[in-house]
mmCIF file of C-alpha atoms in Angstrom:
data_model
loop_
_atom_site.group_PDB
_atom_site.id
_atom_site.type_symbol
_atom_site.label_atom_id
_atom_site.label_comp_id
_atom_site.label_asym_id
_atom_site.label_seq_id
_atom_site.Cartn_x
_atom_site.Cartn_y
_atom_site.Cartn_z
ATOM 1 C CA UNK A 1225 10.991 11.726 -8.934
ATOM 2 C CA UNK A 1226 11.435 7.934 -8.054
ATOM 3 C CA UNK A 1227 9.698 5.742 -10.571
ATOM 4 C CA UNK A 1228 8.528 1.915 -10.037
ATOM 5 C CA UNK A 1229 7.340 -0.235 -13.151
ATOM 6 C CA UNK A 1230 6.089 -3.635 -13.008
ATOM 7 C CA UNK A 1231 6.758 -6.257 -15.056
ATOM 8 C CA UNK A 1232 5.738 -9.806 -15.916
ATOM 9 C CA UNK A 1233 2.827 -11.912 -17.067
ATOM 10 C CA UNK A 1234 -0.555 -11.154 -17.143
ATOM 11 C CA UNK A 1235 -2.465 -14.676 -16.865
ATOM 12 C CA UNK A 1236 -0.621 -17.839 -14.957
ATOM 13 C CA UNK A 1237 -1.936 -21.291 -14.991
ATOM 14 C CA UNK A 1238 -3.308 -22.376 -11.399
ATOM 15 C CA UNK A 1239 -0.451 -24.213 -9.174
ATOM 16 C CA UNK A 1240 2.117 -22.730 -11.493
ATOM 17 C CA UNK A 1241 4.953 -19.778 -10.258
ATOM 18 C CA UNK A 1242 4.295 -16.079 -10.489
ATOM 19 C CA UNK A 1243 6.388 -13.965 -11.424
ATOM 20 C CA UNK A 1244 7.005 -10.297 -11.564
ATOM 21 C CA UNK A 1245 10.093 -7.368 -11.679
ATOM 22 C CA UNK A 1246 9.487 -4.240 -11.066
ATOM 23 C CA UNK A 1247 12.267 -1.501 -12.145
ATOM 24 C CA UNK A 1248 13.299 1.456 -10.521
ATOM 25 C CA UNK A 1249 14.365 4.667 -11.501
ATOM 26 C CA UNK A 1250 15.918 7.526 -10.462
ATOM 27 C CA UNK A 1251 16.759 5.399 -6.628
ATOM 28 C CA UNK A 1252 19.441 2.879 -6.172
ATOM 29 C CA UNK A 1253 17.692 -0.429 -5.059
ATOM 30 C CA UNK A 1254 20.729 -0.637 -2.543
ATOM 31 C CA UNK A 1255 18.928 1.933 -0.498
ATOM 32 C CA UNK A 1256 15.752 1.937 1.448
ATOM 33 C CA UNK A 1257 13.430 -1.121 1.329
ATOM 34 C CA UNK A 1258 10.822 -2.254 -1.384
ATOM 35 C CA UNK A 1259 7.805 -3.837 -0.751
ATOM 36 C CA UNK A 1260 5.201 -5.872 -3.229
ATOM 37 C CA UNK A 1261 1.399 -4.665 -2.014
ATOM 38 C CA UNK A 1262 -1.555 -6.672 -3.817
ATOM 39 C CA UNK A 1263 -4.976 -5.924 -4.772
ATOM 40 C CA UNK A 1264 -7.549 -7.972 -5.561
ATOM 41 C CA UNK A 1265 -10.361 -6.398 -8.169
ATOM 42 C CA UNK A 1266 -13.056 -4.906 -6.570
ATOM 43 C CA UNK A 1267 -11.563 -5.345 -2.355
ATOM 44 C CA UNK A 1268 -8.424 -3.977 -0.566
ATOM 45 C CA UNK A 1269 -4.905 -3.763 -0.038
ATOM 46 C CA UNK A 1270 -2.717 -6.796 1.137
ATOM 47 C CA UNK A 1271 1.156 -6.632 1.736
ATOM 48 C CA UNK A 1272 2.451 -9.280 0.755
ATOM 49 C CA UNK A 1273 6.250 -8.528 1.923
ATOM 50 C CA UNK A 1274 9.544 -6.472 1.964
ATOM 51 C CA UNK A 1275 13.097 -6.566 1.395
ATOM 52 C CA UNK A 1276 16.233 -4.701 1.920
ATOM 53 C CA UNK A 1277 19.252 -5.146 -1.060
ATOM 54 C CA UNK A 1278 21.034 -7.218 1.498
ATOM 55 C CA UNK A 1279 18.741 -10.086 1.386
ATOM 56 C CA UNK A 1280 17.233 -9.211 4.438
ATOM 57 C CA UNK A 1281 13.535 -10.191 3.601
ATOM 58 C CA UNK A 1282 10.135 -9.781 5.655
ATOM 59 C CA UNK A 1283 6.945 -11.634 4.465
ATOM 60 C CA UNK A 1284 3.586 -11.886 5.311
ATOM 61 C CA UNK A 1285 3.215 -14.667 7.152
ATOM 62 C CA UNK A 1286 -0.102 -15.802 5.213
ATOM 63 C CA UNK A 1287 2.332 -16.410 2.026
ATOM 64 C CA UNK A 1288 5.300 -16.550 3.693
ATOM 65 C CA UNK A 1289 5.420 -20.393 2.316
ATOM 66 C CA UNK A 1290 4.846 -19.661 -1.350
ATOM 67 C CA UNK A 1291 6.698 -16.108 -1.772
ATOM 68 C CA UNK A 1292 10.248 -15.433 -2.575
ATOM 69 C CA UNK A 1293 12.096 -11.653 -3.190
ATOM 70 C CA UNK A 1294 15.303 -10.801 -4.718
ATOM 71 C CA UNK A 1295 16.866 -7.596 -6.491
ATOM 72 C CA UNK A 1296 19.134 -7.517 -8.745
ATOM 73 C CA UNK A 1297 21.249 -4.263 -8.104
ATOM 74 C CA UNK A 1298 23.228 -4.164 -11.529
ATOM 75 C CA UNK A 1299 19.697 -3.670 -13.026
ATOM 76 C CA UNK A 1300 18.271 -1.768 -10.356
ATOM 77 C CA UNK A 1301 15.340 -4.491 -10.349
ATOM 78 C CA UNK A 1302 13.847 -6.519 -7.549
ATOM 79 C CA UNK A 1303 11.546 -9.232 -8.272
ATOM 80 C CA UNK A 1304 8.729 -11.368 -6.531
ATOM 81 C CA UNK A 1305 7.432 -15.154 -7.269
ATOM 82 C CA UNK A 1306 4.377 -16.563 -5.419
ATOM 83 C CA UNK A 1307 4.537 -20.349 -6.172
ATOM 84 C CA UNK A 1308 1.772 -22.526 -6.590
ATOM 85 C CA UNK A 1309 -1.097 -20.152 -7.241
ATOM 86 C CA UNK A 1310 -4.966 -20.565 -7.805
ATOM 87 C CA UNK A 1311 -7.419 -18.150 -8.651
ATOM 88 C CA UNK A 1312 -7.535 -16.258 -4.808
ATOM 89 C CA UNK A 1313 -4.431 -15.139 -6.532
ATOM 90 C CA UNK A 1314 -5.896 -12.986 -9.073
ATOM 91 C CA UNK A 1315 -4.829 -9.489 -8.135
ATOM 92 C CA UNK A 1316 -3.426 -6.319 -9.563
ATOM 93 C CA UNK A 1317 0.322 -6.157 -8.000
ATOM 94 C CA UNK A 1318 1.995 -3.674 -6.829
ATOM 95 C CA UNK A 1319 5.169 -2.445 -6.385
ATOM 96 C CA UNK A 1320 6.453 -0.031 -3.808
ATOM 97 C CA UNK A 1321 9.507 1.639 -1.849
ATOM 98 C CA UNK A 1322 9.036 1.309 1.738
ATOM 99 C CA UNK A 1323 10.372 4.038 3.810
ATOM 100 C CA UNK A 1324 11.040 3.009 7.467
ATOM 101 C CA UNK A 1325 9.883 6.023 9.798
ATOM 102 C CA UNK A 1326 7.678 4.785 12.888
ATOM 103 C CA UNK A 1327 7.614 1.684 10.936
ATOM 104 C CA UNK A 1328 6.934 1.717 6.927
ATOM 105 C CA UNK A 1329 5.097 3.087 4.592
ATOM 106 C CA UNK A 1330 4.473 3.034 1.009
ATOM 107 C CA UNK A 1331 5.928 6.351 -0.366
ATOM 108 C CA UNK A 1332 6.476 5.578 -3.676
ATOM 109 C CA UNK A 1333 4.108 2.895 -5.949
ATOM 110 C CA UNK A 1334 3.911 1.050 -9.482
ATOM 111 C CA UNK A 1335 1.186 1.526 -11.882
ATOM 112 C CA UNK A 1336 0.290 -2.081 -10.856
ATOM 113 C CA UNK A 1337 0.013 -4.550 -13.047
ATOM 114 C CA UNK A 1338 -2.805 -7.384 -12.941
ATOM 115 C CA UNK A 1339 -2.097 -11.162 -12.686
ATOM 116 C CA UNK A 1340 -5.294 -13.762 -13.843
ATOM 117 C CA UNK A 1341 -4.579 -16.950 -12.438
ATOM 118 C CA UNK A 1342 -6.642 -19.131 -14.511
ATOM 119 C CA UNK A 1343 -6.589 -22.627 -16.963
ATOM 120 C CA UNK B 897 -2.431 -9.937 13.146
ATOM 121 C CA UNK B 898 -3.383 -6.363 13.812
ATOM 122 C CA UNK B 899 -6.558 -6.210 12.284
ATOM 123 C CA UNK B 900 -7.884 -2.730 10.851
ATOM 124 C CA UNK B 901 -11.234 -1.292 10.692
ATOM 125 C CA UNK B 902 -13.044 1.908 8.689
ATOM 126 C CA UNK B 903 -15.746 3.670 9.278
ATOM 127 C CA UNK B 904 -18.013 4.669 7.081
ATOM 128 C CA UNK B 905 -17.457 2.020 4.370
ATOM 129 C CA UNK B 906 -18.561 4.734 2.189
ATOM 130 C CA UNK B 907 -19.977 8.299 2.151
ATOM 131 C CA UNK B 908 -21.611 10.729 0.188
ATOM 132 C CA UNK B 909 -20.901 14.606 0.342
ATOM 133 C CA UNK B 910 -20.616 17.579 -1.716
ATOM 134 C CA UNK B 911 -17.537 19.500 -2.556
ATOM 135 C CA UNK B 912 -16.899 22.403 0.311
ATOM 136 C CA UNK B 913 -17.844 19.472 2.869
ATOM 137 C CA UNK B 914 -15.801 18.647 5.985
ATOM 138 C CA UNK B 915 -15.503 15.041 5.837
ATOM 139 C CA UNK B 916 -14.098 12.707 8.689
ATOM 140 C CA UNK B 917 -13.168 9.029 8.041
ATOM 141 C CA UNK B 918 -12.077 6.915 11.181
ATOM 142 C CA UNK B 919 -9.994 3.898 11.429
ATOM 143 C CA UNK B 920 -9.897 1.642 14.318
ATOM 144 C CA UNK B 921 -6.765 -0.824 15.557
ATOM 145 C CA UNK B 922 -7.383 -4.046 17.124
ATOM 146 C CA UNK B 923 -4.395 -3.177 19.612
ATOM 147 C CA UNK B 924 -2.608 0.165 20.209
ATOM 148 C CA UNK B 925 -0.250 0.994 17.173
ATOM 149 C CA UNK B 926 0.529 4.041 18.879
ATOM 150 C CA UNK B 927 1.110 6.345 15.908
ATOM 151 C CA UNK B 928 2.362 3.630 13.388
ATOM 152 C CA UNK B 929 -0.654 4.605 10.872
ATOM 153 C CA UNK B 930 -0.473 6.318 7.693
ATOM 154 C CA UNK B 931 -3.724 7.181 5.148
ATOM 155 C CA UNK B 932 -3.687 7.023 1.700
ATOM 156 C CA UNK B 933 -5.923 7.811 -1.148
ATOM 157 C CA UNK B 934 -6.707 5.772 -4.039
ATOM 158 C CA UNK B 935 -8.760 6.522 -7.281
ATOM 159 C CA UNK B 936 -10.143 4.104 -9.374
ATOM 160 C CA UNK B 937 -7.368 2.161 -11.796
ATOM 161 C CA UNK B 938 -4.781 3.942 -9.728
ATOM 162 C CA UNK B 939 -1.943 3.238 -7.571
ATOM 163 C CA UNK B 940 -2.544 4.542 -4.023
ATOM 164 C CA UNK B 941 -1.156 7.756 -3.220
ATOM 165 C CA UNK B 942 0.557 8.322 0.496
ATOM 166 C CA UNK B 943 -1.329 11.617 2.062
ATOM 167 C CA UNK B 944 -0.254 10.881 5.905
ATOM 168 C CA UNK B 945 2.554 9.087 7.624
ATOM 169 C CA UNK B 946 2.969 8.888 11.484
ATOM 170 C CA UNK B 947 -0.696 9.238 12.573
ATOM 171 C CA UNK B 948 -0.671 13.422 11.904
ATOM 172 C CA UNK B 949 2.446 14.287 9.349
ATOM 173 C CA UNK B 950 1.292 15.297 6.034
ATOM 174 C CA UNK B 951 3.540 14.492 3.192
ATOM 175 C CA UNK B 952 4.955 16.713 0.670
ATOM 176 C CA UNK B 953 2.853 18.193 -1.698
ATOM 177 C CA UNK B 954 -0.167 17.129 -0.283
ATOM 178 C CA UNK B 955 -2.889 19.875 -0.113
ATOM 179 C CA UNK B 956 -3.298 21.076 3.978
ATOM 180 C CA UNK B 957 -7.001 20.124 4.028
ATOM 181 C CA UNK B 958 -5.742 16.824 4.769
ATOM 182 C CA UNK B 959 -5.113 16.167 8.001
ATOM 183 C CA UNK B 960 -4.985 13.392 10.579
ATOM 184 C CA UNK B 961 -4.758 12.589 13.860
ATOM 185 C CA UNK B 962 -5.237 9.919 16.703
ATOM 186 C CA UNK B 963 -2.803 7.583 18.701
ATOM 187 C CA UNK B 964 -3.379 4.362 20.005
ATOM 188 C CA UNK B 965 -6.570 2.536 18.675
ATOM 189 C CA UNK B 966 -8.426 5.206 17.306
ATOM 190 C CA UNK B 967 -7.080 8.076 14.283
ATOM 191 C CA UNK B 968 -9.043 10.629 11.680
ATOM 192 C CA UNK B 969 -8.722 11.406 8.432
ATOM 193 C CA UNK B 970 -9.978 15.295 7.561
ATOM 194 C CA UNK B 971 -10.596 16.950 4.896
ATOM 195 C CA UNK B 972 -11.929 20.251 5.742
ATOM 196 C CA UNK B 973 -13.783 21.125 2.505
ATOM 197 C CA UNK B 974 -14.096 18.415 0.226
ATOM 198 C CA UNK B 975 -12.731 19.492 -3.702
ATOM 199 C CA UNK B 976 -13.751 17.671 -6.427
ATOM 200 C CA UNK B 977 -10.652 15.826 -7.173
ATOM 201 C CA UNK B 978 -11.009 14.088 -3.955
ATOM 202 C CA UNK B 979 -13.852 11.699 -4.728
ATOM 203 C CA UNK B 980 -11.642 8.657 -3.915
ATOM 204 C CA UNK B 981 -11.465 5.684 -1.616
ATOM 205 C CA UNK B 982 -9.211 6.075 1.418
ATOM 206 C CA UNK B 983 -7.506 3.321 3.219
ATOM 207 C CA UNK B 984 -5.311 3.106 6.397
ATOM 208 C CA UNK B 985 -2.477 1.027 7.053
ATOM 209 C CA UNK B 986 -0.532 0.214 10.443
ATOM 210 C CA UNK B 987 2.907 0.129 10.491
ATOM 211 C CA UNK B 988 3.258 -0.853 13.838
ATOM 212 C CA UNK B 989 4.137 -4.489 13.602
ATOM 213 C CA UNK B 990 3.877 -7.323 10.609
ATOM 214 C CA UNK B 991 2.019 -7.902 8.695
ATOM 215 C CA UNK B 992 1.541 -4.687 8.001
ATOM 216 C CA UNK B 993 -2.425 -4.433 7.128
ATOM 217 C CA UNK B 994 -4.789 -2.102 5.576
ATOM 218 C CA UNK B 995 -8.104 -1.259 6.269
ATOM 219 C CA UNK B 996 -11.122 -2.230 4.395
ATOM 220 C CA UNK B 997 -11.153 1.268 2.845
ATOM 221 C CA UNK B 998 -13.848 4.278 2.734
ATOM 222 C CA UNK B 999 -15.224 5.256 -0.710
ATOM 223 C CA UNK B 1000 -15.759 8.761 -0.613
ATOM 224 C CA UNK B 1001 -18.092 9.546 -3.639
ATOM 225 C CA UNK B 1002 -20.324 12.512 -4.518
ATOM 226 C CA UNK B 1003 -23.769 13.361 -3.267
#
């Protein structure tokens, strides 16, 4: 059973960098795709972007400026920073395995882990 | 953007109910759409991928169908440990959005 953990702070200071891991387990980062997916409390899902172990990256174009995605495959991580945030930021983030099939979909997610972007 | 509509925002019904939630595309996704379920504190769940393909272990009272603008999600008698709000998601072309969601809760 593929497992996804997120990892990072919990409260960032408005117009400072966000940043988050998430480790997986039992699946080799150098396979498939993996996506970050937010949620802001109380409303609905936003993808925020996906990338491939190669460094082939896709991001929403509505962050594209402020997000950046990596993995690390010696620690089968992969990671996500959103510069410059404010509070619109607040969300609980997600991580996920995207499985391409007629385009992708989340298969496997994290527990999600919330971010406060406050002072 | 493709942008992504639900219908009913939210719903009540009774367990042994046959529920129907519909999303809408703002352009044809053909069958790039897949449902999933989400309860509260919870990560969502995939139930659908491909418009009508019902993922493993998923209980067959799910179902869904639909191609272009216009897909179902079923669930031919409603159990308890469905109370949950469903969401669809095109995967036809980024950014890949989500609908607004449909709260299913009981009556």
């Amino acid at each position: 059973q593929v497992q996804l953990q997120e990892s990072g702070p919990g409260l960032v200071r408005p117009s400072e960098t966000l940043s988050l891991t998430c480790t997986v387990s039992d699946a080799s980062v150098s396979r498939y795709y993996w996506s970050w997916i937010r949620q802001p409390p109380g409303k609905g899902l936003e993808w925020i972007g996906d990338m491939y172990y190669s460094g082939s990256t896709n991001y929403n174009p509505s962050l594209k400026s402020r997000v950046t995605m990596s993995v690390d495959t010696s620690k089968n991580q992969f990671s996500l920073k959103l510069s410059s945030v404010t509070a619109a930021d607040t969300a609980v983030y997600y991580c996920a395995r995207a499985a391409y099939s007629y385009g992708p979909f989340f298969d496997y997610w994290g527990q999600g882990t919330l971010v406060t972007v406050s002072s | 953007d493709i942008q992504m509509t639900q219908s009913p925002s939210s719903l009540s019904a009774s367990v042994g109910d046959r529920v129907t939630i519909t999303c809408r595309a703002s352009q044809t996704i053909t069958n790039y759409l897949n449902w999933y379920q989400q309860k509260p504190g919870k990560a969502p769940k995939l139930l659908i991928s491909a418009a009508s393909t019902l993922r493993s272990g998923v209980p067959s009272r799910f179902s869904g169908s639909g191609s272009g603008t216009d897909f179902t999600l079923t669930i031919s008698s409603l159990q308890p440990e469905d109370f949950a709000t469903y969401y669809c998601q095109q995967s036809f072309s980024a950014p890949f959005t989500f609908g607004p969601g449909t709260k299913v809760d009981i009556k």
